[in-house]
Amino acid sequence: MKTLATLAMLALALPGHAHAADKYPSRPVRVIVPYVAGGAADITTRVVAQKLSDRLGASFVVENKPGANGMIGTDFVAKAKPDGYTLLADASGPLVVNPSLYDKVPYDPVKDLVPVSQLTSYQYALVVPAASPLRSLDDLVRTARAQPGKLSYGSAGIGAGGHLAGELLALMSKTELTHVPYKGNAQALADILGGQLSFTFDTIVTAVPHIHGGKLRAFAVSGPTRSPALPDVPTMEELGYKGFHITQFQGILAPAGTDAAIVRTLNDAVAAAMREPDVVKRLADEGGYEIVAGSPTDFGQLIATELGMYRRLIRDANIRMQ
């Protein structure tokens, strides 16, 4: 299969769009967020949209179209006119997890969308309650092997990053762990703080205050490198789990067929916006995200790589939507 980036470039190399691209944007641009207002993806998008409005001289208007685990808003943009005036601000789930998690997805993230720019990346911390008798990751794994199914972990729901991280740990450690899905991260966090769960993979941004406050202890982080927010906490790979990389991304995409010049204009504006000090302060220093604003090709390669990785994980862990 051709990569997302390759298909995107072929789709973009169409004649007859030069004049429209030269004038872009000449009217307001809709930026669709496939999640509810006030969430992480929405907050990031609104920060970036304001900067795009300032830089490109037209309003970038954020619209929330939540539902079906992000698929409603994603499909809306996938089927929109490829004129640069309807964009998608999406996260990992709808693009690289849902196509394997669900039997049928109404869009093809490779063929129906073109990457513009990744915005951020974030990872998870494997945490236990402060009062837990578990003292290390090795201790956790030994206990899980001795008592299959006894240790429980929570997540924001089936297919959420914390769930997939737990499933990957179970596969790599050859243990049986009990997953408790919640309707959102807040309840899962409340139960790990209350000691109702043995451990969880919580997002760095929500875990750090409780780690520093002494309510949670962190054994590892889920990404390929240590988190700047938790520099003393090793990666899973450092602890012997080679290839354990679970991160989530946010990024901007457009309908396939969008003119290459428009994509370049947007990519340049996003890259400049993500370097602005107030954006770095809001998203990285305060939000706990790692800012990653690369090329459309870079983003396309990331999507293609993670599609394959999650396809294998969901198959091997036999994860099914209930």
Short mmCIF file of C-alpha atoms in Angstrom, two decimals, residues 12 16-32 48-49 51-61 77 81-88 114-117 252-255 257-270:
data_model
loop_
_atom_site.label_atom_id
_atom_site.label_comp_id
_atom_site.label_asym_id
_atom_site.label_seq_id
_atom_site.Cartn_x
_atom_site.Cartn_y
_atom_site.Cartn_z
CA LEU A 12 -2.42 17.35 -4.63
CA GLY A 16 -6.33 24.32 -12.23
CA HIS A 17 -5.90 25.25 -8.57
CA ALA A 18 -3.13 27.85 -8.76
CA HIS A 19 -5.38 30.90 -8.68
CA ALA A 20 -7.41 29.61 -5.73
CA ALA A 21 -4.24 28.75 -3.84
CA ASP A 22 -2.75 32.19 -4.51
CA LYS A 23 -5.74 33.83 -2.83
CA TYR A 24 -6.01 31.36 0.05
CA PRO A 25 -7.56 31.92 2.50
CA SER A 26 -10.05 34.46 1.23
CA ARG A 27 -12.88 33.54 3.62
CA PRO A 28 -13.36 31.82 6.99
CA VAL A 29 -11.95 28.31 7.39
CA ARG A 30 -13.81 25.66 9.39
CA VAL A 31 -11.66 23.52 11.67
CA ILE A 32 -13.57 20.42 12.74
CA VAL A 48 -3.56 26.94 17.04
CA ALA A 49 -6.65 28.24 15.20
CA LYS A 51 -2.63 31.80 15.58
CA LEU A 52 -3.61 30.73 12.07
CA SER A 53 -6.24 33.47 11.99
CA ASP A 54 -3.62 36.02 13.00
CA ARG A 55 -1.03 34.82 10.51
CA LEU A 56 -3.17 34.17 7.45
CA GLY A 57 -5.67 37.04 7.79
CA ALA A 58 -8.87 34.98 7.78
CA SER A 59 -10.88 33.46 10.60
CA PHE A 60 -10.19 29.83 11.47
CA VAL A 61 -13.42 28.82 13.21
CA VAL A 77 -14.06 16.22 6.78
CA LYS A 81 -14.96 19.63 -0.59
CA PRO A 82 -11.14 19.67 -0.91
CA ASP A 83 -10.82 23.45 -1.17
CA GLY A 84 -8.90 24.16 2.02
CA TYR A 85 -11.89 25.65 3.81
CA THR A 86 -12.76 22.56 5.87
CA LEU A 87 -9.95 21.13 7.97
CA LEU A 88 -9.74 18.36 10.55
CA VAL A 114 -4.15 14.46 3.44
CA PRO A 115 -1.84 15.36 6.33
CA VAL A 116 -1.04 19.02 6.91
CA SER A 117 0.99 18.98 10.13
CA ILE A 252 -4.25 18.94 11.24
CA LEU A 253 -5.50 17.21 8.09
CA ALA A 254 -7.54 18.17 5.02
CA PRO A 255 -9.72 16.27 2.55
CA GLY A 257 -7.35 16.36 -3.22
CA THR A 258 -6.63 19.64 -1.43
CA ASP A 259 -4.20 21.73 -3.47
CA ALA A 260 -0.52 21.25 -2.60
CA ALA A 261 0.04 25.01 -2.35
CA ILE A 262 -2.73 25.32 0.22
CA VAL A 263 -1.25 22.47 2.25
CA ARG A 264 2.15 24.19 2.16
CA THR A 265 0.63 27.49 3.25
CA LEU A 266 -1.09 25.83 6.17
CA ASN A 267 1.96 23.79 7.13
CA ASP A 268 4.20 26.88 7.15
CA ALA A 269 1.69 28.80 9.28
CA VAL A 270 1.29 25.92 11.74
#
